[in-house]
Amino acid sequence: MIERITNLLTSEDDQNLSFIKLTRRLLIVVMIATAVILVMTSGVTGVGYNPSAVLVLSISLLVEILAYIRLSRGNILFAKITVPLSLLIGISVIAMTTNGLRDVSILAIPVVIIISAIMLGKNALYITTPIAVILTTIVAIQSIYAKKIATPVGIDDAVIVPVLVAASSGITHLLIQRLNENISRAKESEALEKQENAELTALRANLEERIQFRTSELETANQIAEKQASQFQALARVTNVISSVQTLDSLLPLITQVISEQFNVYHVGIFLLDNQGEIVILRAANSTGGQKMMDNKYSLPMKQTGIIGYVTSTGQPRIMPNIEADSYNPELPNTRSAVALPLRYAGRIIGVLDVQSEKPEAFQPDDLAVFSTLSNQVAVAINNALTIEDAQRALAEAQSAIGQITQEAWKVLRPSKLGLGFTYSDIGIKPLEKPLNNEEINEVITKGKVLLKKNDDKNGQILAVPIRLRGQVIGVMQLKSRNANILTEDEADIASAVAERLSLAIETATLLQSTQHRADIEKITAEITTRVSSSSRFENILQTAAQELSKALGGSEVLVQIEPAALKMYT
């Protein structure tokens, strides 16, 4: 029962700080008013002493003080109940002991009802108003039967005053209810506004977060785009530089240097597989540590468990984003991240491109596209250099073989087919009867260079040009100008060009004659073999072989003999 009454008298405003402050101020005003009235009724002015009023007001003041103390400790319910009741009882007692309904204290009842409405809210209509009507009725009845009241109270006064009290209470309640409704609507509006503001704040925060996220995404995308553009520019520069070098020994160091400069990495190494395809050998590096590794002939097995072995065995690139100090290679202590890429040509791995940086996480998965393209370009350049070297080696071997054949043919054919040379003068052209031997010819044969000098015996100049066969001087073409004619550099160039054409013609003729000579030998050999094979008797075979060989050799004496020991083996 008590709990139900407590719940009835309790409201949400009891926890509201503003309502608690209002109640505290109201209590202070009530206590001051009670204290003033108490003083006035105590007879300090010489008149109006009322012992009953003094007693009741003193009790009311004590109750109000106690309520204030309880309110300060957080208990507002005691003040909400006791203050209106004590005031109503005090007013009733004062009225009954003085002029009844005609006493001025009755005017305080509406004030008490207002105070009760403020403190109890809508519950004041059901609690304080009935109590006020009952007490007013009691005062009215007492006033009717009292003899000492100057102006007697009639039944009409006993009815009118309670009705007025009830009407005042109802009007006050309606007014307070209207105010409460306005306050409720204001609170609802405030709550709605707060909710809308909260939603707007959340929306703004969400928009700001999305804008910040989009901005961050755009910045990241721009950074990635700028990085990729820079990487592709670096890739184009690397490709442009390495495409102009054709020798492998010059190409590999150039590749490591250009990649290091363009991609801002401190170490670039190139590993190539050996001929057996079992070991990868460090062939080039740009860093000091890499140079030391090359001096120590650094190499790794193809199936090695490290990053290089992984790339050579799987053919897949690999990134190491974070490398602790001294855990990768003692010669490269500054390495904090690395990427290794296969050098693949025509589906076959020929080596590994090793790129290392001093910055952690310098290589990301998004960078593999650029670095894979780079490794492909490097592989193509290396393969082209290897192909060119193989072609140059084969060409050199072919030229050496042709030169050897030409020289052998020259040695065989020159004595029988060529004379010492020819000379042309005003009387015509004629063969040389003996070799020319002078200072100019000997100098040209010795040095192999064109000689242009003044003729000491006659006016004019002497021009001597070497005639070469496969790089070796085999003769000299000498020109002497008539009278005071001067041979110019252009004329010397013409003579040199003619000498080169003459060398080619001699080489061609020598090879042709050598081929014809070999063909003649093969033909004679085939004819002798055919005639020998046509005989079935042993004596005829030997006789035919001797006769045909003698004919082929220009009537030379031929002896064909079979050892007696050999005859015994087949008889």
Coordinates of C-alpha atoms in Angstrom, one line a residue:
M1 CA 0.0 0.0 0.0
I2 CA 2.7 2.4 1.0
E3 CA 4.7 1.5 -2.1
R4 CA 1.6 2.2 -4.3
I5 CA 1.1 5.6 -2.7
T6 CA 4.8 6.4 -3.1
N7 CA 4.7 5.4 -6.8
L8 CA 1.6 7.6 -7.2
L9 CA 3.3 10.6 -5.7
T10 CA 6.6 10.1 -7.5
S11 CA 7.1 11.6 -11.0
E12 CA 9.9 11.8 -13.6
D13 CA 10.6 15.4 -12.5
D14 CA 11.9 14.2 -9.1
Q15 CA 15.2 13.5 -10.8
N16 CA 15.2 16.7 -12.8
L17 CA 17.8 19.2 -11.4
S18 CA 15.8 22.2 -12.4
F19 CA 12.7 20.9 -10.6
I20 CA 14.8 20.1 -7.5
K21 CA 16.2 23.7 -7.6
L22 CA 12.6 25.1 -8.0
T23 CA 11.4 23.0 -5.0
R24 CA 14.3 24.2 -2.9
R25 CA 13.6 27.9 -3.7
L26 CA 9.9 27.3 -3.0
L27 CA 10.7 25.9 0.4
I28 CA 12.9 28.8 1.2
V29 CA 10.1 31.3 0.3
V30 CA 7.6 29.3 2.4
M31 CA 9.9 29.1 5.4
I32 CA 10.5 32.9 5.2
A33 CA 6.7 33.5 5.0
T34 CA 6.0 31.1 7.8
A35 CA 8.6 32.7 10.0
V36 CA 7.3 36.2 9.4
I37 CA 3.7 35.2 10.2
L38 CA 4.9 33.4 13.3
V39 CA 6.6 36.5 14.5
M40 CA 3.5 38.7 13.8
T41 CA 1.2 36.3 15.7
S42 CA 3.5 36.0 18.7
G43 CA 2.5 39.4 20.0
V44 CA 5.8 41.2 19.5
T45 CA 3.9 44.2 18.2
G46 CA 1.7 44.3 21.4
V47 CA -1.4 43.1 19.7
G48 CA -2.6 40.0 17.9
Y49 CA -1.1 37.4 20.2
N50 CA -2.5 33.9 19.3
P51 CA -1.0 31.0 21.2
S52 CA -2.7 28.4 18.9
A53 CA -1.4 30.1 15.8
V54 CA 2.1 30.3 17.3
L55 CA 2.1 26.6 18.1
V56 CA 0.8 25.5 14.6
L57 CA 3.1 27.9 12.8
S58 CA 6.1 26.7 14.8
I59 CA 5.3 23.1 14.0
S60 CA 4.9 24.0 10.3
L61 CA 8.2 25.8 10.3
L62 CA 9.9 22.8 11.8
V63 CA 8.3 20.5 9.2
E64 CA 9.5 22.8 6.4
I65 CA 13.0 22.9 7.8
L66 CA 13.1 19.1 8.1
A67 CA 11.8 18.9 4.5
Y68 CA 14.5 21.2 3.3
I69 CA 17.2 19.1 5.0
R70 CA 15.7 15.9 3.5
L71 CA 15.6 17.6 0.1
S72 CA 19.3 18.5 0.4
R73 CA 20.0 14.8 0.9
G74 CA 18.1 13.9 -2.2
N75 CA 14.6 13.0 -0.8
I76 CA 12.1 15.3 -2.5
L77 CA 9.0 13.2 -1.8
F78 CA 8.9 14.2 1.9
A79 CA 8.8 17.9 1.0
K80 CA 6.1 17.3 -1.7
I81 CA 3.8 15.7 0.9
T82 CA 4.4 17.5 4.2
V83 CA 4.7 21.1 3.1
P84 CA 1.2 21.4 1.5
L85 CA -0.4 19.4 4.4
S86 CA 1.3 21.4 7.2
L87 CA 0.3 24.7 5.5
L88 CA -3.3 23.7 5.1
I89 CA -3.6 22.5 8.7
G90 CA -1.9 25.6 10.0
I91 CA -4.2 27.9 8.0
S92 CA -7.3 26.0 9.2
V93 CA -6.2 26.2 12.9
I94 CA -5.5 29.9 12.7
A95 CA -8.8 30.5 11.0
M96 CA -10.7 28.5 13.6
T97 CA -9.0 30.3 16.5
T98 CA -9.7 33.7 15.1
N99 CA -12.4 34.9 12.7
G100 CA -13.2 31.6 11.0
L101 CA -14.0 32.0 7.3
R102 CA -13.7 35.8 7.6
D103 CA -10.1 35.5 8.8
V104 CA -7.4 36.8 6.4
S105 CA -5.5 33.5 6.6
I106 CA -8.2 31.8 4.4
L107 CA -6.8 33.8 1.5
A108 CA -3.6 31.7 1.7
I109 CA -5.5 28.5 0.8
P110 CA -5.3 29.2 -3.0
V111 CA -1.6 29.9 -2.6
V112 CA -1.1 26.5 -0.9
I113 CA -3.1 24.8 -3.7
I114 CA -0.8 26.5 -6.2
I115 CA 2.3 25.4 -4.3
S116 CA 0.9 21.8 -4.1
A117 CA 0.2 21.9 -7.8
I118 CA 3.7 22.9 -8.5
M119 CA 5.2 20.2 -6.2
L120 CA 2.7 17.3 -6.9
G121 CA 1.6 18.2 -10.4
K122 CA -1.7 16.6 -11.5
N123 CA -1.9 14.5 -8.3
A124 CA -2.6 17.7 -6.4
L125 CA -6.2 17.7 -7.7
Y126 CA -6.9 14.4 -6.1
I127 CA -4.9 14.9 -2.9
T128 CA -4.5 18.5 -1.9
T129 CA -7.9 19.8 -3.2
P130 CA -10.1 17.3 -1.2
I131 CA -8.1 18.0 1.9
A132 CA -8.4 21.8 1.4
V133 CA -12.2 21.5 0.8
I134 CA -12.6 19.3 3.9
L135 CA -10.6 21.7 6.1
T136 CA -12.5 24.7 4.8
T137 CA -15.8 23.1 5.4
I138 CA -14.7 22.3 9.0
V139 CA -13.7 25.9 9.5
A140 CA -17.0 27.1 8.1
I141 CA -19.0 24.8 10.4
Q142 CA -17.0 25.9 13.3
S143 CA -17.6 29.6 12.3
I144 CA -21.3 29.1 12.2
Y145 CA -21.5 27.9 15.7
A146 CA -18.9 30.3 17.1
K147 CA -20.3 33.2 19.2
K148 CA -17.3 35.5 19.2
I149 CA -17.1 36.3 15.5
A150 CA -18.0 39.9 14.8
T151 CA -19.9 39.2 11.7
P152 CA -21.6 35.8 11.9
V153 CA -21.0 33.3 9.2
G154 CA -24.1 31.9 7.5
I155 CA -24.8 28.7 5.7
D156 CA -24.2 30.4 2.4
D157 CA -20.7 31.3 3.5
A158 CA -20.1 27.7 4.5
V159 CA -21.1 26.7 1.0
I160 CA -19.6 29.5 -1.0
V161 CA -16.1 29.4 0.5
P162 CA -15.5 25.6 -0.1
V163 CA -16.9 25.9 -3.6
L164 CA -14.6 28.8 -4.3
V165 CA -11.7 26.8 -2.9
A166 CA -12.6 23.8 -5.1
A167 CA -13.2 26.1 -8.1
S168 CA -9.8 27.9 -7.5
S169 CA -8.2 24.5 -7.2
G170 CA -9.8 23.2 -10.4
I171 CA -8.9 26.4 -12.3
T172 CA -5.4 26.2 -10.9
H173 CA -5.2 22.6 -11.9
L174 CA -6.4 23.3 -15.4
L175 CA -3.9 26.2 -15.7
I176 CA -1.1 24.0 -14.5
Q177 CA -2.3 21.1 -16.7
R178 CA -2.3 23.5 -19.7
L179 CA 1.2 24.7 -18.7
N180 CA 2.3 21.0 -18.3
E181 CA 0.9 20.2 -21.7
N182 CA 2.8 23.1 -23.2
I183 CA 5.9 22.0 -21.3
S184 CA 5.3 18.4 -22.6
R185 CA 5.0 19.6 -26.1
A186 CA 8.0 21.8 -25.7
K187 CA 9.9 18.8 -24.3
E188 CA 8.7 16.6 -27.2
S189 CA 9.7 19.4 -29.6
E190 CA 13.0 19.7 -27.9
A191 CA 13.5 15.9 -27.9
L192 CA 12.5 15.8 -31.6
E193 CA 14.8 18.7 -32.3
K194 CA 17.6 17.0 -30.4
Q195 CA 16.9 13.8 -32.3
E196 CA 16.9 15.7 -35.6
N197 CA 20.0 17.5 -34.5
A198 CA 21.6 14.2 -33.5
E199 CA 20.5 12.7 -36.8
L200 CA 21.9 15.7 -38.6
T201 CA 25.1 15.5 -36.5
A202 CA 25.4 11.8 -37.3
L203 CA 24.6 12.5 -41.0
R204 CA 27.2 15.2 -41.0
A205 CA 29.7 13.0 -39.3
N206 CA 28.9 10.2 -41.7
L207 CA 29.2 12.6 -44.6
E208 CA 32.5 14.0 -43.2
E209 CA 33.7 10.4 -42.7
R210 CA 32.7 9.4 -46.2
I211 CA 34.3 12.5 -47.6
Q212 CA 37.4 11.9 -45.7
F213 CA 37.3 8.2 -46.8
R214 CA 36.8 9.3 -50.4
T215 CA 39.5 11.9 -50.1
S216 CA 41.8 9.3 -48.6
E217 CA 40.9 6.9 -51.4
L218 CA 41.5 9.5 -54.1
E219 CA 44.8 10.5 -52.4
T220 CA 45.8 6.8 -52.3
A221 CA 44.7 6.3 -55.9
N222 CA 46.6 9.4 -57.0
Q223 CA 49.7 8.2 -55.1
I224 CA 49.4 4.8 -56.7
A225 CA 48.9 6.4 -60.2
E226 CA 51.8 8.7 -59.7
K227 CA 54.0 5.8 -58.5
Q228 CA 53.0 3.6 -61.5
A229 CA 53.5 6.5 -63.9
S230 CA 57.0 7.1 -62.4
Q231 CA 57.7 3.4 -62.6
F232 CA 56.6 3.1 -66.2
Q233 CA 58.8 6.2 -67.1
A234 CA 61.7 4.5 -65.3
L235 CA 60.9 1.3 -67.2
A236 CA 60.9 3.1 -70.5
R237 CA 64.3 4.7 -69.7
V238 CA 65.8 1.4 -68.7
T239 CA 64.5 -0.2 -71.8
N240 CA 65.8 2.6 -74.0
V241 CA 69.3 2.4 -72.4
I242 CA 69.8 -1.4 -72.4
S243 CA 68.5 -1.8 -76.0
S244 CA 71.6 0.0 -77.3
V245 CA 74.1 -2.4 -75.8
Q246 CA 74.8 -5.7 -77.5
T247 CA 77.7 -7.2 -75.6
L248 CA 76.8 -9.2 -72.4
D249 CA 79.8 -8.0 -70.4
S250 CA 78.8 -4.4 -70.9
L251 CA 75.1 -5.0 -70.8
L252 CA 74.7 -6.6 -67.4
P253 CA 76.5 -3.9 -65.3
L254 CA 74.6 -1.2 -67.2
I255 CA 71.3 -2.9 -66.4
T256 CA 72.0 -3.0 -62.7
Q257 CA 73.2 0.6 -62.6
V258 CA 70.2 2.0 -64.6
I259 CA 67.6 0.1 -62.6
S260 CA 69.2 1.3 -59.3
E261 CA 69.1 4.9 -60.5
Q262 CA 65.6 4.9 -62.0
F263 CA 63.8 2.9 -59.3
N264 CA 65.8 4.4 -56.4
V265 CA 67.0 1.1 -54.9
Y266 CA 70.5 0.6 -53.5
H267 CA 71.2 -2.9 -54.8
V268 CA 70.4 -4.7 -58.1
G269 CA 71.8 -8.1 -58.9
I270 CA 71.5 -10.3 -61.9
F271 CA 71.9 -14.1 -61.5
L272 CA 72.3 -16.3 -64.6
L273 CA 72.0 -20.1 -64.9
D274 CA 75.1 -22.0 -65.8
N275 CA 75.2 -24.3 -68.9
Q276 CA 74.0 -27.3 -66.9
G277 CA 71.1 -25.4 -65.4
E278 CA 72.0 -26.4 -61.8
I279 CA 73.6 -23.2 -60.4
V280 CA 72.7 -19.5 -60.6
I281 CA 75.8 -17.3 -60.7
L282 CA 75.9 -13.6 -59.7
R283 CA 77.0 -12.0 -63.0
A284 CA 76.4 -8.3 -62.2
A285 CA 75.7 -6.0 -59.3
N286 CA 75.8 -2.2 -58.7
S287 CA 76.3 -2.1 -54.9
T288 CA 79.7 -2.4 -53.1
G289 CA 78.4 -5.5 -51.3
G290 CA 77.4 -7.0 -54.6
Q291 CA 80.8 -6.3 -56.1
K292 CA 82.4 -8.2 -53.2
M293 CA 80.1 -11.1 -53.8
M294 CA 81.1 -11.2 -57.4
D295 CA 84.8 -11.1 -56.5
N296 CA 84.1 -14.2 -54.3
K297 CA 82.3 -15.8 -57.3
Y298 CA 79.0 -15.9 -55.4
S299 CA 76.6 -18.6 -56.7
L300 CA 73.6 -20.6 -55.4
P301 CA 72.1 -24.0 -56.2
M302 CA 69.0 -23.8 -58.2
K303 CA 67.0 -25.6 -55.6
Q304 CA 68.2 -23.5 -52.7
T305 CA 65.5 -22.6 -50.1
G306 CA 66.0 -18.8 -50.2
I307 CA 64.3 -16.3 -52.3
I308 CA 66.5 -16.8 -55.3
G309 CA 66.1 -20.6 -55.2
Y310 CA 62.3 -20.2 -54.8
V311 CA 62.1 -18.0 -58.0
T312 CA 64.4 -20.3 -60.1
S313 CA 62.5 -23.5 -59.0
T314 CA 58.9 -22.1 -59.3
G315 CA 59.3 -19.4 -61.9
Q316 CA 57.2 -17.1 -59.8
P317 CA 58.2 -13.6 -58.5
R318 CA 58.5 -13.2 -54.7
I319 CA 58.4 -10.2 -52.4
M320 CA 60.0 -9.9 -49.0
P321 CA 58.4 -6.8 -47.5
N322 CA 60.3 -6.8 -44.1
I323 CA 63.8 -8.1 -43.6
E324 CA 65.6 -7.8 -40.3
A325 CA 69.1 -6.5 -40.2
D326 CA 71.8 -9.1 -41.1
S327 CA 69.2 -11.8 -41.8
Y328 CA 69.4 -11.6 -45.6
N329 CA 73.0 -11.4 -46.6
P330 CA 76.0 -10.2 -44.6
E331 CA 77.4 -8.3 -47.6
L332 CA 74.1 -6.4 -47.8
P333 CA 73.3 -5.4 -44.2
N334 CA 71.1 -2.4 -45.2
T335 CA 68.5 -4.5 -47.0
R336 CA 65.0 -4.1 -45.4
S337 CA 62.9 -5.3 -48.3
A338 CA 63.5 -7.2 -51.6
V339 CA 61.8 -8.5 -54.7
A340 CA 63.2 -11.3 -56.9
L341 CA 61.8 -11.9 -60.4
P342 CA 62.5 -14.7 -62.9
L343 CA 64.3 -13.8 -66.1
R344 CA 62.4 -15.9 -68.6
Y345 CA 62.8 -16.1 -72.4
A346 CA 60.7 -18.3 -74.6
G347 CA 59.3 -20.1 -71.6
R348 CA 62.7 -21.0 -70.2
I349 CA 64.2 -19.4 -67.1
I350 CA 67.7 -18.0 -67.8
G351 CA 68.3 -16.2 -64.5
V352 CA 66.9 -14.0 -61.7
L353 CA 66.7 -10.2 -61.2
D354 CA 67.3 -9.4 -57.6
V355 CA 66.2 -5.9 -56.4
Q356 CA 66.7 -4.7 -52.8
S357 CA 65.8 -1.5 -50.9
E358 CA 66.8 0.1 -47.7
K359 CA 63.2 0.9 -46.9
P360 CA 60.7 -1.6 -45.3
E361 CA 57.8 -2.5 -47.5
A362 CA 59.2 -0.7 -50.5
F363 CA 57.7 -3.3 -52.8
Q364 CA 54.0 -4.0 -52.9
P365 CA 52.0 -6.7 -54.8
D366 CA 50.8 -3.9 -57.1
D367 CA 54.4 -3.3 -58.2
L368 CA 54.8 -6.8 -59.6
A369 CA 53.2 -5.8 -63.0
V370 CA 55.9 -3.2 -63.6
F371 CA 58.8 -5.3 -62.3
S372 CA 57.6 -8.3 -64.2
T373 CA 57.6 -6.2 -67.4
L374 CA 61.1 -5.0 -66.4
S375 CA 62.4 -8.5 -65.9
N376 CA 60.9 -9.5 -69.3
Q377 CA 62.7 -6.6 -71.0
V378 CA 66.0 -7.5 -69.2
A379 CA 65.6 -11.2 -70.2
V380 CA 65.0 -10.2 -73.9
A381 CA 68.1 -7.9 -73.8
I382 CA 70.3 -10.6 -72.2
N383 CA 69.0 -13.2 -74.7
N384 CA 69.7 -10.8 -77.6
A385 CA 73.2 -10.2 -76.3
L386 CA 73.8 -13.9 -76.0
T387 CA 72.5 -14.5 -79.5
I388 CA 74.6 -11.7 -80.9
E389 CA 77.7 -13.2 -79.2
D390 CA 76.9 -16.7 -80.5
A391 CA 76.4 -15.2 -84.0
Q392 CA 79.7 -13.3 -83.8
R393 CA 81.5 -16.3 -82.5
A394 CA 80.1 -18.5 -85.3
L395 CA 80.9 -15.8 -87.8
A396 CA 84.4 -15.5 -86.5
E397 CA 84.8 -19.3 -86.7
A398 CA 83.4 -19.3 -90.2
Q399 CA 85.7 -16.4 -91.3
S400 CA 88.6 -18.2 -89.7
A401 CA 87.7 -21.4 -91.6
I402 CA 87.2 -19.6 -94.9
G403 CA 90.5 -17.7 -94.3
Q404 CA 92.3 -20.9 -93.6
I405 CA 90.8 -22.6 -96.7
T406 CA 91.6 -19.5 -98.8
Q407 CA 95.2 -19.3 -97.5
E408 CA 95.7 -23.0 -98.2
A409 CA 94.2 -22.6 -101.7
W410 CA 96.4 -19.6 -102.3
K411 CA 99.5 -21.5 -101.3
V412 CA 98.6 -24.4 -103.6
L413 CA 97.4 -22.4 -106.6
R414 CA 99.6 -19.3 -106.6
P415 CA 102.9 -20.8 -107.9
S416 CA 101.2 -22.5 -110.8
K417 CA 98.5 -20.1 -111.7
L418 CA 99.8 -16.6 -111.0
G419 CA 103.0 -14.8 -111.9
L420 CA 104.8 -12.1 -110.0
G421 CA 102.4 -9.4 -111.2
F422 CA 101.9 -6.9 -113.9
T423 CA 103.1 -3.4 -114.7
Y424 CA 101.4 -0.7 -116.8
S425 CA 103.2 2.2 -118.4
D426 CA 103.2 4.3 -121.6
I427 CA 104.3 1.2 -123.6
G428 CA 101.4 -0.9 -122.4
I429 CA 100.9 -3.7 -119.8
K430 CA 103.3 -6.6 -119.3
P431 CA 104.1 -9.2 -116.6
L432 CA 106.8 -8.7 -114.1
E433 CA 109.9 -10.8 -114.8
K434 CA 111.2 -10.4 -111.2
P435 CA 109.7 -9.1 -108.0
L436 CA 110.0 -5.4 -107.3
N437 CA 112.1 -4.6 -104.2
N438 CA 112.2 -1.0 -103.1
E439 CA 111.8 1.0 -99.9
E440 CA 108.1 1.9 -100.5
I441 CA 107.0 -1.7 -101.2
N442 CA 108.9 -3.1 -98.3
E443 CA 107.4 -0.5 -95.9
V444 CA 103.8 -1.3 -97.1
I445 CA 104.3 -5.0 -96.8
T446 CA 105.8 -4.6 -93.3
K447 CA 103.3 -2.1 -91.9
G448 CA 100.2 -3.0 -94.0
K449 CA 99.3 0.7 -94.4
V450 CA 98.9 3.0 -97.4
L451 CA 102.0 5.0 -98.2
L452 CA 102.0 8.4 -100.1
K453 CA 105.3 10.2 -100.5
K454 CA 107.3 12.3 -102.9
N455 CA 109.4 10.6 -105.6
D456 CA 113.0 11.3 -104.7
D457 CA 114.3 10.3 -108.2
K458 CA 111.8 12.2 -110.3
N459 CA 109.2 14.9 -109.9
G460 CA 105.8 13.7 -108.7
Q461 CA 104.7 11.3 -106.0
I462 CA 104.6 7.6 -105.2
L463 CA 101.5 5.9 -103.8
A464 CA 101.8 2.3 -102.5
V465 CA 98.6 0.4 -101.4
P466 CA 98.6 -3.0 -99.8
I467 CA 96.7 -5.9 -101.3
R468 CA 95.3 -8.2 -98.6
L469 CA 93.9 -11.7 -98.6
R470 CA 91.9 -12.5 -95.5
G471 CA 93.7 -9.8 -93.5
Q472 CA 97.2 -10.8 -94.7
V473 CA 99.2 -8.6 -97.2
I474 CA 99.9 -10.7 -100.3
G475 CA 101.0 -7.9 -102.6
V476 CA 101.4 -4.2 -103.3
M477 CA 99.8 -1.9 -105.8
Q478 CA 102.2 1.0 -106.5
L479 CA 101.4 4.2 -108.4
K480 CA 103.8 6.9 -109.6
S481 CA 102.6 10.2 -110.9
R482 CA 104.0 11.7 -114.0
N483 CA 106.0 14.9 -114.0
A484 CA 104.9 17.3 -111.2
N485 CA 101.4 15.8 -110.7
I486 CA 100.4 15.6 -107.1
L487 CA 98.2 12.7 -105.9
T488 CA 95.5 13.9 -103.5
E489 CA 93.9 12.1 -100.6
D490 CA 90.8 11.4 -102.6
E491 CA 92.9 9.7 -105.3
A492 CA 94.6 7.7 -102.5
D493 CA 91.1 6.6 -101.3
I494 CA 90.2 5.6 -104.8
A495 CA 93.4 3.5 -105.1
S496 CA 92.6 1.9 -101.7
A497 CA 89.1 1.0 -102.8
V498 CA 90.4 -0.5 -106.0
A499 CA 92.9 -2.6 -103.9
E500 CA 90.0 -3.8 -101.7
R501 CA 88.0 -4.8 -104.7
L502 CA 91.1 -6.5 -106.2
S503 CA 91.6 -8.4 -102.9
L504 CA 87.9 -9.7 -103.0
A505 CA 88.3 -10.7 -106.7
I506 CA 91.5 -12.6 -105.9
E507 CA 89.9 -14.3 -103.0
T508 CA 86.8 -15.2 -105.1
A509 CA 89.0 -16.5 -107.9
T510 CA 91.2 -18.5 -105.6
L511 CA 88.2 -20.2 -103.9
L512 CA 86.6 -20.9 -107.3
Q513 CA 89.8 -22.4 -108.6
S514 CA 90.3 -24.4 -105.4
T515 CA 86.8 -25.7 -105.8
Q516 CA 87.4 -26.6 -109.4
H517 CA 90.7 -28.2 -108.5
R518 CA 89.0 -30.4 -105.8
A519 CA 86.3 -31.3 -108.3
D520 CA 88.9 -32.4 -110.9
I521 CA 90.6 -34.5 -108.2
E522 CA 87.3 -36.1 -107.2
K523 CA 86.5 -36.8 -110.9
I524 CA 89.8 -38.5 -111.6
T525 CA 89.5 -40.5 -108.4
A526 CA 86.0 -41.6 -109.3
E527 CA 87.1 -42.6 -112.8
I528 CA 90.1 -44.7 -111.5
T529 CA 87.8 -46.3 -108.9
T530 CA 85.3 -47.2 -111.6
R531 CA 87.9 -48.9 -113.9
V532 CA 89.5 -50.7 -111.0
S533 CA 86.1 -52.0 -109.8
S534 CA 85.2 -53.3 -113.3
S535 CA 87.8 -56.1 -113.1
S536 CA 87.3 -59.3 -111.1
R537 CA 90.7 -60.9 -111.3
F538 CA 93.3 -59.9 -108.7
E539 CA 96.1 -59.4 -111.3
N540 CA 93.8 -57.2 -113.5
I541 CA 92.8 -55.0 -110.6
L542 CA 96.4 -54.3 -109.7
Q543 CA 97.4 -53.7 -113.3
T544 CA 94.4 -51.4 -114.0
A545 CA 95.2 -49.4 -110.8
A546 CA 98.8 -48.9 -111.8
Q547 CA 97.9 -47.9 -115.4
E548 CA 95.2 -45.4 -114.5
L549 CA 97.2 -43.8 -111.7
S550 CA 100.2 -43.3 -114.1
K551 CA 97.9 -41.6 -116.6
A552 CA 96.4 -39.3 -114.0
L553 CA 99.8 -38.3 -112.7
G554 CA 101.2 -37.5 -116.2
G555 CA 103.1 -40.7 -116.9
S556 CA 104.7 -41.1 -113.6
E557 CA 106.2 -44.5 -112.7
V558 CA 103.8 -46.4 -110.4
L559 CA 104.6 -49.4 -108.3
V560 CA 101.7 -51.5 -106.8
Q561 CA 102.9 -54.3 -104.5
I562 CA 101.0 -56.7 -102.2
E563 CA 103.0 -58.0 -99.3
P564 CA 103.5 -61.9 -99.4
A565 CA 102.4 -62.1 -95.7
A566 CA 99.1 -60.5 -96.6
L567 CA 98.5 -63.0 -99.5
K568 CA 98.9 -65.9 -97.1
M569 CA 96.2 -64.5 -94.8
Y570 CA 93.5 -64.8 -97.5
T571 CA 94.6 -68.1 -99.2

